[in-house]
CSV table of C-alpha atoms and ligand atoms in Angstrom, one decimal:
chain,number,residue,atom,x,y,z
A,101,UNK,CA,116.9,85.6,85.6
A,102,UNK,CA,116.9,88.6,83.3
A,103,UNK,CA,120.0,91.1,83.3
A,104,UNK,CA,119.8,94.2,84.0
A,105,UNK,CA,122.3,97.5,83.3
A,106,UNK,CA,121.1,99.6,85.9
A,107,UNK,CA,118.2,100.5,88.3
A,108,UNK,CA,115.5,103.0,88.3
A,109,UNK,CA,114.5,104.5,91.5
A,110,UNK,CA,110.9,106.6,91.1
A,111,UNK,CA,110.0,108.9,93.5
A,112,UNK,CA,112.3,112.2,95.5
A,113,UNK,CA,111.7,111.6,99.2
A,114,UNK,CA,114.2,110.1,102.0
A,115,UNK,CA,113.1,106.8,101.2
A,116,UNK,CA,114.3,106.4,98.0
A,117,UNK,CA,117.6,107.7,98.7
A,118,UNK,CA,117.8,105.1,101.2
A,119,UNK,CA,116.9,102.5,98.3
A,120,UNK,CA,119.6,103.8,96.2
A,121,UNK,CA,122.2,103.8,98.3
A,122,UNK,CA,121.2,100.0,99.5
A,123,UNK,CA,121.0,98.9,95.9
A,124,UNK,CA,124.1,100.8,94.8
A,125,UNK,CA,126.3,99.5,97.9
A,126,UNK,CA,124.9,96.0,97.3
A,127,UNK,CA,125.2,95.7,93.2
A,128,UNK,CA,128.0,98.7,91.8
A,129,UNK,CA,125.1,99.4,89.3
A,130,UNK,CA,124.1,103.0,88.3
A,131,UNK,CA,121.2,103.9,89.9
A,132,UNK,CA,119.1,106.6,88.6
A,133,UNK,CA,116.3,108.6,90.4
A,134,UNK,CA,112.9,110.1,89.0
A,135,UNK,CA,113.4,112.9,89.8
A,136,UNK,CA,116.1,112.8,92.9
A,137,UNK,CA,116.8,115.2,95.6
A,138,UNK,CA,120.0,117.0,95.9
A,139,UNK,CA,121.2,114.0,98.1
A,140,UNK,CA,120.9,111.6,94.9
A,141,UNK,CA,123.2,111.4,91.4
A,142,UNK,CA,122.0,110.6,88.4
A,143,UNK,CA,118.8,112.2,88.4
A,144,UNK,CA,116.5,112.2,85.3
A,145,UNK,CA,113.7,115.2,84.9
A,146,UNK,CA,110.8,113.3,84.6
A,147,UNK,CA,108.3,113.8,86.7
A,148,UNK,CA,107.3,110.7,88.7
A,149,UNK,CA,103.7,110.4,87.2
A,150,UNK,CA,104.6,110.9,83.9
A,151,UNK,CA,104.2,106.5,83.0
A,152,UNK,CA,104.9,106.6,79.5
A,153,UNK,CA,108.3,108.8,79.5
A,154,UNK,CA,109.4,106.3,82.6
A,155,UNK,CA,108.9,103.4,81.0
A,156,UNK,CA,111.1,104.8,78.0
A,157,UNK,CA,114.3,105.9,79.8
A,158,UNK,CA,114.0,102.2,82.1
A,159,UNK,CA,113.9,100.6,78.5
A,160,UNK,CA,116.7,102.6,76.9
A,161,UNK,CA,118.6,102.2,80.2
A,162,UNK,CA,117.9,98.5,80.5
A,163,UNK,CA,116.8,99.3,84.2
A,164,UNK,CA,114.9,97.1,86.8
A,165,UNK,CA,112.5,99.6,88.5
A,166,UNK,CA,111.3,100.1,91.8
A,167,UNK,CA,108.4,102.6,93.1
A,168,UNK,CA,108.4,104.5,96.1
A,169,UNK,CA,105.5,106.7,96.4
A,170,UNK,CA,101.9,105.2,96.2
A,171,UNK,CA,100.9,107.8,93.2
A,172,UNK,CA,102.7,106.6,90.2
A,173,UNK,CA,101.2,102.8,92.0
A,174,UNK,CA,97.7,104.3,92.0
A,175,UNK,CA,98.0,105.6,88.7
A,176,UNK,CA,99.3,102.1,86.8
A,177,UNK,CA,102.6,102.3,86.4
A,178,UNK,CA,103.4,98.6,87.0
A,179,UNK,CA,100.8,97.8,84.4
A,180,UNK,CA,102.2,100.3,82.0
A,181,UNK,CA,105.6,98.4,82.4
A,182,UNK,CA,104.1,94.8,82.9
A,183,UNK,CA,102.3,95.4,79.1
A,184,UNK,CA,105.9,96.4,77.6
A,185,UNK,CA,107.3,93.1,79.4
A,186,UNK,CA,110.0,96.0,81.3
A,187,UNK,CA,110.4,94.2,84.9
A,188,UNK,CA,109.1,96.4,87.8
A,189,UNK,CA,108.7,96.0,91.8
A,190,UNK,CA,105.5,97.0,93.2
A,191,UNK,CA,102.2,96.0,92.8
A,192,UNK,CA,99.4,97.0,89.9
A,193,UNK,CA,97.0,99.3,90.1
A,194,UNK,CA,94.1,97.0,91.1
A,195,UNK,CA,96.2,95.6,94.0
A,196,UNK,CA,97.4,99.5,94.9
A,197,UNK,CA,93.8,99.9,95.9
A,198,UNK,CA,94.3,98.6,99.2
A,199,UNK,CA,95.8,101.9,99.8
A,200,UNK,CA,94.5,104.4,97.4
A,201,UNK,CA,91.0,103.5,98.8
A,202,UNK,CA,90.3,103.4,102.4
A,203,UNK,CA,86.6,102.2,101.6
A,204,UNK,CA,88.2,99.1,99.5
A,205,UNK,CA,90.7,98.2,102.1
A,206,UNK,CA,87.6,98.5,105.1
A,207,UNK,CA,85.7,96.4,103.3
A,208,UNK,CA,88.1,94.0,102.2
A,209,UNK,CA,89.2,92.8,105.9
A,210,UNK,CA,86.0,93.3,106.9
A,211,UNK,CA,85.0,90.3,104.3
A,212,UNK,CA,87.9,88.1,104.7
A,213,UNK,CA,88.0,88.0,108.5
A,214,UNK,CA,91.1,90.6,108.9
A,215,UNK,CA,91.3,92.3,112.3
A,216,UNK,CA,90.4,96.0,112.1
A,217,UNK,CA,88.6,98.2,114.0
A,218,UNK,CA,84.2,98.7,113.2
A,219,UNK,CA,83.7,101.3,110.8
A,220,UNK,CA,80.9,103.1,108.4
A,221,UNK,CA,81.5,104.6,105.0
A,222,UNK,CA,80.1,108.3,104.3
A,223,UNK,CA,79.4,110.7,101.5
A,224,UNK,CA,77.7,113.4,103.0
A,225,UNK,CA,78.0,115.4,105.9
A,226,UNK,CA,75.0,115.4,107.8
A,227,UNK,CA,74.8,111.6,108.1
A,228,UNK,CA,78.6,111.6,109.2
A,229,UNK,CA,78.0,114.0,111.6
A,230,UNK,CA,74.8,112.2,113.1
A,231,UNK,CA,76.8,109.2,112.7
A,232,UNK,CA,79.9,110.6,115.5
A,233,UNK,CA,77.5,112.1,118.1
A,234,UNK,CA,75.6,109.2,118.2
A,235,UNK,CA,78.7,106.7,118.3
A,236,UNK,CA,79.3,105.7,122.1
A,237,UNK,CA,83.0,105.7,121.0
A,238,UNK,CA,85.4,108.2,120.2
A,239,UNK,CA,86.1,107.9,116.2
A,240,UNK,CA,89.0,108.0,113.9
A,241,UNK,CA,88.4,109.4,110.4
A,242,UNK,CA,89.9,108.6,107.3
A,243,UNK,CA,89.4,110.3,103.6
A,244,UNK,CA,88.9,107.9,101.0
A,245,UNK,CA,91.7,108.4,98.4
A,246,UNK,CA,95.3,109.2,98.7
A,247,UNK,CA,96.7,112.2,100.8
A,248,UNK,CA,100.1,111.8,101.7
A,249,UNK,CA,99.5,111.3,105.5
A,250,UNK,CA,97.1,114.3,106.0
A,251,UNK,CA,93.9,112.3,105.4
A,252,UNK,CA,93.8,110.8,109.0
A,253,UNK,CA,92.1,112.7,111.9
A,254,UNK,CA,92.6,110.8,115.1
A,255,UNK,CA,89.6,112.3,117.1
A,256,UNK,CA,89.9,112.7,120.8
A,257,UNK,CA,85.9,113.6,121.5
A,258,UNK,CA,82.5,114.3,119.3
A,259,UNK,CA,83.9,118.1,118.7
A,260,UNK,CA,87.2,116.8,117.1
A,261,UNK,CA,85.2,114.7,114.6
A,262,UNK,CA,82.7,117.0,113.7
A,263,UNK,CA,86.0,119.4,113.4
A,264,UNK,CA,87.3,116.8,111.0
A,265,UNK,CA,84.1,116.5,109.1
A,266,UNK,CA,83.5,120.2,108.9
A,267,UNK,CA,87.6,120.8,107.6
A,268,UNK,CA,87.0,117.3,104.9
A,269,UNK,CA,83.0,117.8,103.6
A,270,UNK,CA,82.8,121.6,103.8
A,271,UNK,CA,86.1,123.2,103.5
A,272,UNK,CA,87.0,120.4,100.9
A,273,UNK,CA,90.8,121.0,102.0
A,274,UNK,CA,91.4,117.3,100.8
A,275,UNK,CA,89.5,118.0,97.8
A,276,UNK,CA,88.7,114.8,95.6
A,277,UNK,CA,90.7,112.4,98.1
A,278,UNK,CA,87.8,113.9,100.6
A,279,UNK,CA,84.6,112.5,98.7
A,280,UNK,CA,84.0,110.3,100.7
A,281,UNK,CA,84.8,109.2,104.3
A,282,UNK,CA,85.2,105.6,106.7
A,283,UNK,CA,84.5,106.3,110.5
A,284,UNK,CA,85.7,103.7,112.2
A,285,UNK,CA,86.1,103.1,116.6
A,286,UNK,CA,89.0,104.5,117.7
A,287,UNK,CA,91.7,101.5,118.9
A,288,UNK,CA,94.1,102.6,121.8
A,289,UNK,CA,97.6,101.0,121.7
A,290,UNK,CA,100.7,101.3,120.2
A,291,UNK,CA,101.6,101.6,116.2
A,292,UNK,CA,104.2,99.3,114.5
A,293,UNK,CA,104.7,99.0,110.9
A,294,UNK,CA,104.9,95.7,109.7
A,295,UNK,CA,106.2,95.4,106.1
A,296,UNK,CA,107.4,92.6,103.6
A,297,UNK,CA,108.0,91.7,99.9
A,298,UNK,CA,105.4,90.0,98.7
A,299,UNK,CA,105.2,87.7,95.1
A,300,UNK,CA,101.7,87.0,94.7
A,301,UNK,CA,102.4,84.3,96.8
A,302,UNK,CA,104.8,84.0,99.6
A,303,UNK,CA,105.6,86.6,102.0
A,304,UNK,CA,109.2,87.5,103.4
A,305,UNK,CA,109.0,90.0,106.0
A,306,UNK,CA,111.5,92.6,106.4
A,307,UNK,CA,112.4,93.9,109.9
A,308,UNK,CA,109.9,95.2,112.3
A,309,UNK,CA,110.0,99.3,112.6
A,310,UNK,CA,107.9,101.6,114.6
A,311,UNK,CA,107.1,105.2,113.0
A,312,UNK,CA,106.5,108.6,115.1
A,313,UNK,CA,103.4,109.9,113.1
A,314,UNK,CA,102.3,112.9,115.2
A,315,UNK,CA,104.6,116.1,114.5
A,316,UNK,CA,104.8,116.7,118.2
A,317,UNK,CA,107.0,115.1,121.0
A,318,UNK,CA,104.9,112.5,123.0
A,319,UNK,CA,102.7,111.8,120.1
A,320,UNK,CA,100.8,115.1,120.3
A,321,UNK,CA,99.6,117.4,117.3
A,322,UNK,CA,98.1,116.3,114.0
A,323,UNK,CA,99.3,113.4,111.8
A,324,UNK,CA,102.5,113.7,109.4
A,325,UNK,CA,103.8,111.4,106.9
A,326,UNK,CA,106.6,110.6,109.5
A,327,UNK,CA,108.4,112.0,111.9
A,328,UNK,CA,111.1,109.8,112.7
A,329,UNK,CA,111.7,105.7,113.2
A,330,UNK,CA,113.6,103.1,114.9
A,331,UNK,CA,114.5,99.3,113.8
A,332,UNK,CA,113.8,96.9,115.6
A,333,UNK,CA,111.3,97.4,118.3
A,334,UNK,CA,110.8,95.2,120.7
A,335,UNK,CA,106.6,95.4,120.3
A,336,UNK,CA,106.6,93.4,117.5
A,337,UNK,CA,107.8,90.0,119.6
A,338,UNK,CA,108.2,86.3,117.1
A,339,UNK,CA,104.5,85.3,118.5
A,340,UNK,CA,103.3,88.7,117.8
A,341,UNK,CA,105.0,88.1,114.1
A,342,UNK,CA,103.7,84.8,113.7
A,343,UNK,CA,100.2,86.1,114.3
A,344,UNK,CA,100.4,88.9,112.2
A,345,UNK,CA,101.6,87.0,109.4
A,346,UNK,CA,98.6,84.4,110.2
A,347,UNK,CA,95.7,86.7,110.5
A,348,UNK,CA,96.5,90.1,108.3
A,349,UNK,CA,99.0,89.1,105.5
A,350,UNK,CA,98.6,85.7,104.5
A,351,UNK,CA,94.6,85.9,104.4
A,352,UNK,CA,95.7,89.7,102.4
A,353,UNK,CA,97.8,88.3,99.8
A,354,UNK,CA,95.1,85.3,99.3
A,355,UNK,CA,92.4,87.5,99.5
A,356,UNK,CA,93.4,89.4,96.8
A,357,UNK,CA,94.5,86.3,94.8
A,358,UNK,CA,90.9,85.1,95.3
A,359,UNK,CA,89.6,88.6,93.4
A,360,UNK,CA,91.9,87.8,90.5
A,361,UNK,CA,94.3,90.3,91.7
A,362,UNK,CA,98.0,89.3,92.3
A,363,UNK,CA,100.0,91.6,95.1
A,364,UNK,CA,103.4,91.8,93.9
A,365,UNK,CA,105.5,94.8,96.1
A,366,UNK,CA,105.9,95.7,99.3
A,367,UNK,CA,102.8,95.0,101.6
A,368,UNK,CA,102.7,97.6,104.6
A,369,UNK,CA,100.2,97.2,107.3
A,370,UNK,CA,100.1,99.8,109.7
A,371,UNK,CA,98.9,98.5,112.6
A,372,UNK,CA,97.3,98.9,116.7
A,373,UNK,CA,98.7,96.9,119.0
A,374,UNK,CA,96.1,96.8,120.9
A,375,UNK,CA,96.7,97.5,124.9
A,376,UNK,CA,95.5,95.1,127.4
A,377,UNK,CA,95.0,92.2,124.9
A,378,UNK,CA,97.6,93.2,122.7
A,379,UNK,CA,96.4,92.0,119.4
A,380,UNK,CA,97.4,93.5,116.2
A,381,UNK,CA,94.8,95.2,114.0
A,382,UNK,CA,95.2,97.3,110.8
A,383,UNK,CA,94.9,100.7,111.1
A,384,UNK,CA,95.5,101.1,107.4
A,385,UNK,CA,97.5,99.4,104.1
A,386,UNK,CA,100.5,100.9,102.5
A,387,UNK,CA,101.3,99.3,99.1
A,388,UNK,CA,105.1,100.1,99.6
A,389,UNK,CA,107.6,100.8,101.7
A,390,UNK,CA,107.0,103.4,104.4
A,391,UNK,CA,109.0,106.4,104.7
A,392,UNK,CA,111.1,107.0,107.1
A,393,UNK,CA,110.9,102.9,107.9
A,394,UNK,CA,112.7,102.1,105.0
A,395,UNK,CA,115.7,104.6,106.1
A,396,UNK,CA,115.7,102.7,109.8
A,397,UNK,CA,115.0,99.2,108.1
A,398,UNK,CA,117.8,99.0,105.2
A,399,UNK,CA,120.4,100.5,107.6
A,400,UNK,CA,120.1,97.4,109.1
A,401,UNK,CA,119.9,94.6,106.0
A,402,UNK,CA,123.2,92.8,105.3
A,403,UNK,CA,121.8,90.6,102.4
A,404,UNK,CA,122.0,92.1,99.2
A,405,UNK,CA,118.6,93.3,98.5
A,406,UNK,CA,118.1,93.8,94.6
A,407,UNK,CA,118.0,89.6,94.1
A,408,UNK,CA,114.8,89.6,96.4
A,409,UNK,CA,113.0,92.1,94.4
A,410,UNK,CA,114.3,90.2,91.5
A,411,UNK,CA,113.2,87.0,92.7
A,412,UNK,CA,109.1,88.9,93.7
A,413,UNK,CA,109.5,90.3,90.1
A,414,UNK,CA,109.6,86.6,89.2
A,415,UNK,CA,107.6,85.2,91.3
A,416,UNK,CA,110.2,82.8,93.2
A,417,UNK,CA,110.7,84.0,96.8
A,418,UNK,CA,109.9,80.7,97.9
A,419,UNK,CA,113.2,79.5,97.3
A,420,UNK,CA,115.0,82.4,98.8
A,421,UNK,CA,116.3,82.3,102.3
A,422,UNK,CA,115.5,84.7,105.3
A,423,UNK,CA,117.2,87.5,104.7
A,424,UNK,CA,119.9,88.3,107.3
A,425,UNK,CA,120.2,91.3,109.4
A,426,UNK,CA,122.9,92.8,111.5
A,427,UNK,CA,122.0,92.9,115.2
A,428,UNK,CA,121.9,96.4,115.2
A,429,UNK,CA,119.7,99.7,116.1
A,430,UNK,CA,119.0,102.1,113.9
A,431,UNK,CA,117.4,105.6,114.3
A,432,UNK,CA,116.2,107.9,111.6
A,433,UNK,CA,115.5,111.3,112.7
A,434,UNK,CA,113.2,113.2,110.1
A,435,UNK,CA,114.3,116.9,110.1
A,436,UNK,CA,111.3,119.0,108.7
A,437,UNK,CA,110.7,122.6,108.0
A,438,UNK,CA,108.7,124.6,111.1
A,439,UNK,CA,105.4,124.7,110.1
A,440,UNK,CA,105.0,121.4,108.7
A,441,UNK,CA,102.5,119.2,108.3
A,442,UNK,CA,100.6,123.1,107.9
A,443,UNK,CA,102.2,125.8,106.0
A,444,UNK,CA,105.9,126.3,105.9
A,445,UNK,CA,108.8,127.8,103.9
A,446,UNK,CA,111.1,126.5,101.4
A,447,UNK,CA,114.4,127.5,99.7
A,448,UNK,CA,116.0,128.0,102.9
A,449,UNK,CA,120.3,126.8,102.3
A,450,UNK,CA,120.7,124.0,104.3
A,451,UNK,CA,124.4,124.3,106.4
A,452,UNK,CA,126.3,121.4,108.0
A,453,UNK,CA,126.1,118.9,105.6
A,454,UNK,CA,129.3,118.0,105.1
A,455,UNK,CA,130.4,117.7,108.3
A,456,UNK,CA,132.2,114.6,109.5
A,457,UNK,CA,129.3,112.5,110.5
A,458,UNK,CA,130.6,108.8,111.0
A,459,UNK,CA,130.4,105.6,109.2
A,460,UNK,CA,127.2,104.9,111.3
A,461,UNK,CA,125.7,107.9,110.4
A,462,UNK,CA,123.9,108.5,106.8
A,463,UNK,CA,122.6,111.8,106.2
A,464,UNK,CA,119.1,111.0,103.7
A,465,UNK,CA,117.8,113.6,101.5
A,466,UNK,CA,113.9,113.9,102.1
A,467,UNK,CA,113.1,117.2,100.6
A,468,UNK,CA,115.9,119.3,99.3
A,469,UNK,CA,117.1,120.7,96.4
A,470,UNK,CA,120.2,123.1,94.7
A,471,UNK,CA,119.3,126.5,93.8
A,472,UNK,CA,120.6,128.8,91.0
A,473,UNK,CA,124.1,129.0,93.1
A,474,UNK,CA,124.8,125.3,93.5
A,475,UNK,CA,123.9,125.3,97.1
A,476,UNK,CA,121.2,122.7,98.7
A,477,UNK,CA,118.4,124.2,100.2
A,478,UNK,CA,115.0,122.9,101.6
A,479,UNK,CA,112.3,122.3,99.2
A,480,UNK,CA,109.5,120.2,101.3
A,481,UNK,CA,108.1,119.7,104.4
A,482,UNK,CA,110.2,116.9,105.2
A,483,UNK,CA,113.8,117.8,104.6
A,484,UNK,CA,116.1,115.4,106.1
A,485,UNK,CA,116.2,111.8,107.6
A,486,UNK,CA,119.1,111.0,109.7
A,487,UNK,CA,119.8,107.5,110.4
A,488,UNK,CA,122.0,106.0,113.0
A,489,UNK,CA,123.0,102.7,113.8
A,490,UNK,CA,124.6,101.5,117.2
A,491,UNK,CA,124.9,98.3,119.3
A,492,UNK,CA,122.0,99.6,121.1
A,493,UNK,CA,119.4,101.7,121.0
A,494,UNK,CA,120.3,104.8,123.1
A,495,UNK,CA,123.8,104.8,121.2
A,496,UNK,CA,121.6,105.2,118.2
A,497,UNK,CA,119.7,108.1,119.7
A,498,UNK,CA,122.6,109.9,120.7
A,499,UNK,CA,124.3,109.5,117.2
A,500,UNK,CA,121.3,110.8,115.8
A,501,UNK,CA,120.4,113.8,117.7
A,502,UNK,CA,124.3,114.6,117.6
A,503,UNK,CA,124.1,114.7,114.1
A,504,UNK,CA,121.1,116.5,113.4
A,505,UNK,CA,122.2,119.5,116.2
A,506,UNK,CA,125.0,120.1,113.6
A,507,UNK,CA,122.5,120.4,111.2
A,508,UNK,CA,120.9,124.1,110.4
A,509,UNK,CA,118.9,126.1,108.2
A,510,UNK,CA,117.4,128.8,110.8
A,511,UNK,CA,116.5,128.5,113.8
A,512,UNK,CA,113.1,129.5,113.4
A,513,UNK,CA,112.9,127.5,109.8
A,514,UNK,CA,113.7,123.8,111.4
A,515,UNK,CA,112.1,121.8,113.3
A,516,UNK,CA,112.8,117.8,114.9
A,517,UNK,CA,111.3,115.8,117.5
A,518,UNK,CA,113.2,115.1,120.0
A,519,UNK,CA,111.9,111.8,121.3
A,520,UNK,CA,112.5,109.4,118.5
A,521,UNK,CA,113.0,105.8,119.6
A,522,UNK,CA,111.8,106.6,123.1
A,523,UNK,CA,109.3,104.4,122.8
A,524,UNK,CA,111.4,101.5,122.1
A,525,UNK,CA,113.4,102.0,125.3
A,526,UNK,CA,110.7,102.1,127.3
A,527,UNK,CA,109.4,98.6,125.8
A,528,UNK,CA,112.4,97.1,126.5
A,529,UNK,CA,112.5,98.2,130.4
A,530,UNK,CA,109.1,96.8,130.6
A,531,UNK,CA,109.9,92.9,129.1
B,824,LIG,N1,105.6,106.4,107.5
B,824,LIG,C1,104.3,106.2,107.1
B,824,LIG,C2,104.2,106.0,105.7
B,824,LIG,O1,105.1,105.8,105.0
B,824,LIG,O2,103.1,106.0,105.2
């Protein structure tokens, strides 16, 4: 196996600080981030679409790489770095399709048999809109290209859709992501997120997560890219896992292999479980980790992590064992600036930070920054992600929630949902 002097992070959100502070805690290396937060060291200014000056600084740094956001993905960079023989987790751009195109990822289950819901691709509005008021089903509507968790309108009756269509077609407020559109049925359930390193070949599933999408409490308002998480949840049950791993990402992986495209990375599938016959469709394909999962998830891994991207990189994961988890909970708690997913402010200094939080408690940077003074300040919609871990899940919650009440920029600034993990105790009380 190839040695390596450090590790390049790409990406600025709460999930990659998670991923360095796993990979740093595991291996002692220097980690570096492209570009950071204020919450991560070693940053380096180079913007994380910017392929060719990455692939220099991971050279010159003899770095292993790993990508968090699905951009630099889309745009190649594992091919850039695969063609300079620089070793690189995630997968190329050909296999990042199955998220930066909802149209290829439809049609892709659709022809190999994996569970989603019925659906119709459109281009122009007056078809779409025809389509929906004819539809004896309430719709869910998705843009075609990339668009960081706003491209999703869950639609609740014909006017909702044709709201949708109107804001996507003739507003153009997702602009080229917005070309073109899948309708598909509307599946009632509950979400889980169901992720695991894949090396073209085998599959090792990390630990299940559940997400908190809508910005609202109770699931309400429009879609985010993540309000908060929890690890594990009980929805995801071992015959539950088994069949997900049989219908949706065994047939994925060989599916792609079958196109002559290999899916090295992580493989996310968002999925329904349905209610009443509680099957598991795909809502949707993430080609790495999710954000704020991986804050919930890697609070909770005990194995060192960097040898099983290692071993994806090269293609021998079938000789790994499981990894090994502690049998914890863990909460993350995205702390966001009011306004968000819409319009909000930035720049606001961000007090409390250094308060005495725990050893249970870790305090990831999502969106943040220092100003001209030195002080951190918000810089995104999502600001924070506050991860807990406890014997059980309420102790979690509670750790959480009384670590983010410490936590201010203005009251009128900051915003958190305050029912993060619910969810998972209500599954519980109804095993
Ligand atoms: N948490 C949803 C995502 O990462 O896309």
């Amino acid at each position: 196996m190839k040695q390596f002097d450090s590790i390049l992070i790409i990406g600025s959100g709460g999930r990659e600080h998670s991923l360095g502070w796993k990979l740093s805690n595991d291996t002692g290396k220097k980690v570096y981030f492209a570009p950071g937060n204020a919450g991560t060291e070693n940053n380096i200014n180079i913007d994380s679409s910017d392929l060719l000056k990455l692939f220099e600084f991971a050279k010159k740094k003899n770095a292993f790489t790993i990508v968090g956001p699905e951009k630099p993905l889309s745009l190649g960079i594992v091919d850039k770095f695969e063609e300079g023989h620089m070793s690189i987790f995630g997968p190329t751009r050909s296999a990042s399709r199955l998220e930066s195109s909802k149209v290829f990822a439809k049609l892709f289950m659709r022809n190999r048999d994996i569970p989603t819901s019925p659906f119709s691709v459109f281009s122009d509005p007056d078809s779409a809109i025809k389509h929906v008021e004819s539809y004896p089903k309430n719709v869910v509507i998705k843009v075609d290209g990339l668009a960081s968790g706003k491209g999703v309108f869950v639609c609740d009756d014909v006017k909702a859709a044709r709201g949708a269509l109107q804001k996507i077609f003739i507003d153009d407020e997702l602009r080229k992501s917005g070309k073109r559109v899948v309708v598909e049925e509307r599946i009632y359930g509950d979400e889980a997120s169901f992720i695991a390193i894949c090396d073209g070949k085998s599959i090792i599933p990390l630990a299940s997560s559940q997400d908190h999408k809508n910005i609202f409490d109770g699931d309400k308002g429009p879609n985010t890219g993540g309000m908060g998480s929890y690890s594990p949840t009980e929805l995801i049950s071992n015959d539950l896992e088994n069949k997900i791993m049989d219908k949706i990402m065994r047939p994925t992986i060989k599916g792609l292999n079958d196109l002559g495209t290999k899916f090295k990375g992580f493989l996310y599938a968002g999925l329904m479980i349905e209610r009443g016959s509680n099957e598991p469709y795909v809502l949707e394909f993430n080609v790495r980790m999710g954000d704020p999962e991986c804050q919930s998830i890697l609070s909770r891994m005990e194995s060192n992590f960097l040898i099983y991207l290692e071993a994806a990189v090269d293609e021998m994961l079938d000789s790994m064992p499981p990894i090994k988890w502690n049998d914890k909970h863990s909460v993350c708690i995205v702390m966001a600036s009011k306004g968000y997913p819409e319009k909000y402010q930035t720049g606001k200094v961000i007090h409390g930070l250094e308060s005495d939080f725990g050893p249970n408690t870790h305090i990831f940077h999502s969106g943040t920054k220092k100003n001209s003074m030195g002080k951190i300040v918000t810089n995104s919609g999502r600001v924070l992600s506050v991860t807990s871990l406890d014997d059980t899940l309420e102790g979690a919650m509670s750790k959480g929630y009384s670590a983010a009440s410490t936590i201010h920029w203005g009251e009128n600034e900051e915003y958190y949902r305050r029912d993060i993990a619910l969810k998972g105790i209500k599954y519980s009380k109804n095993k």
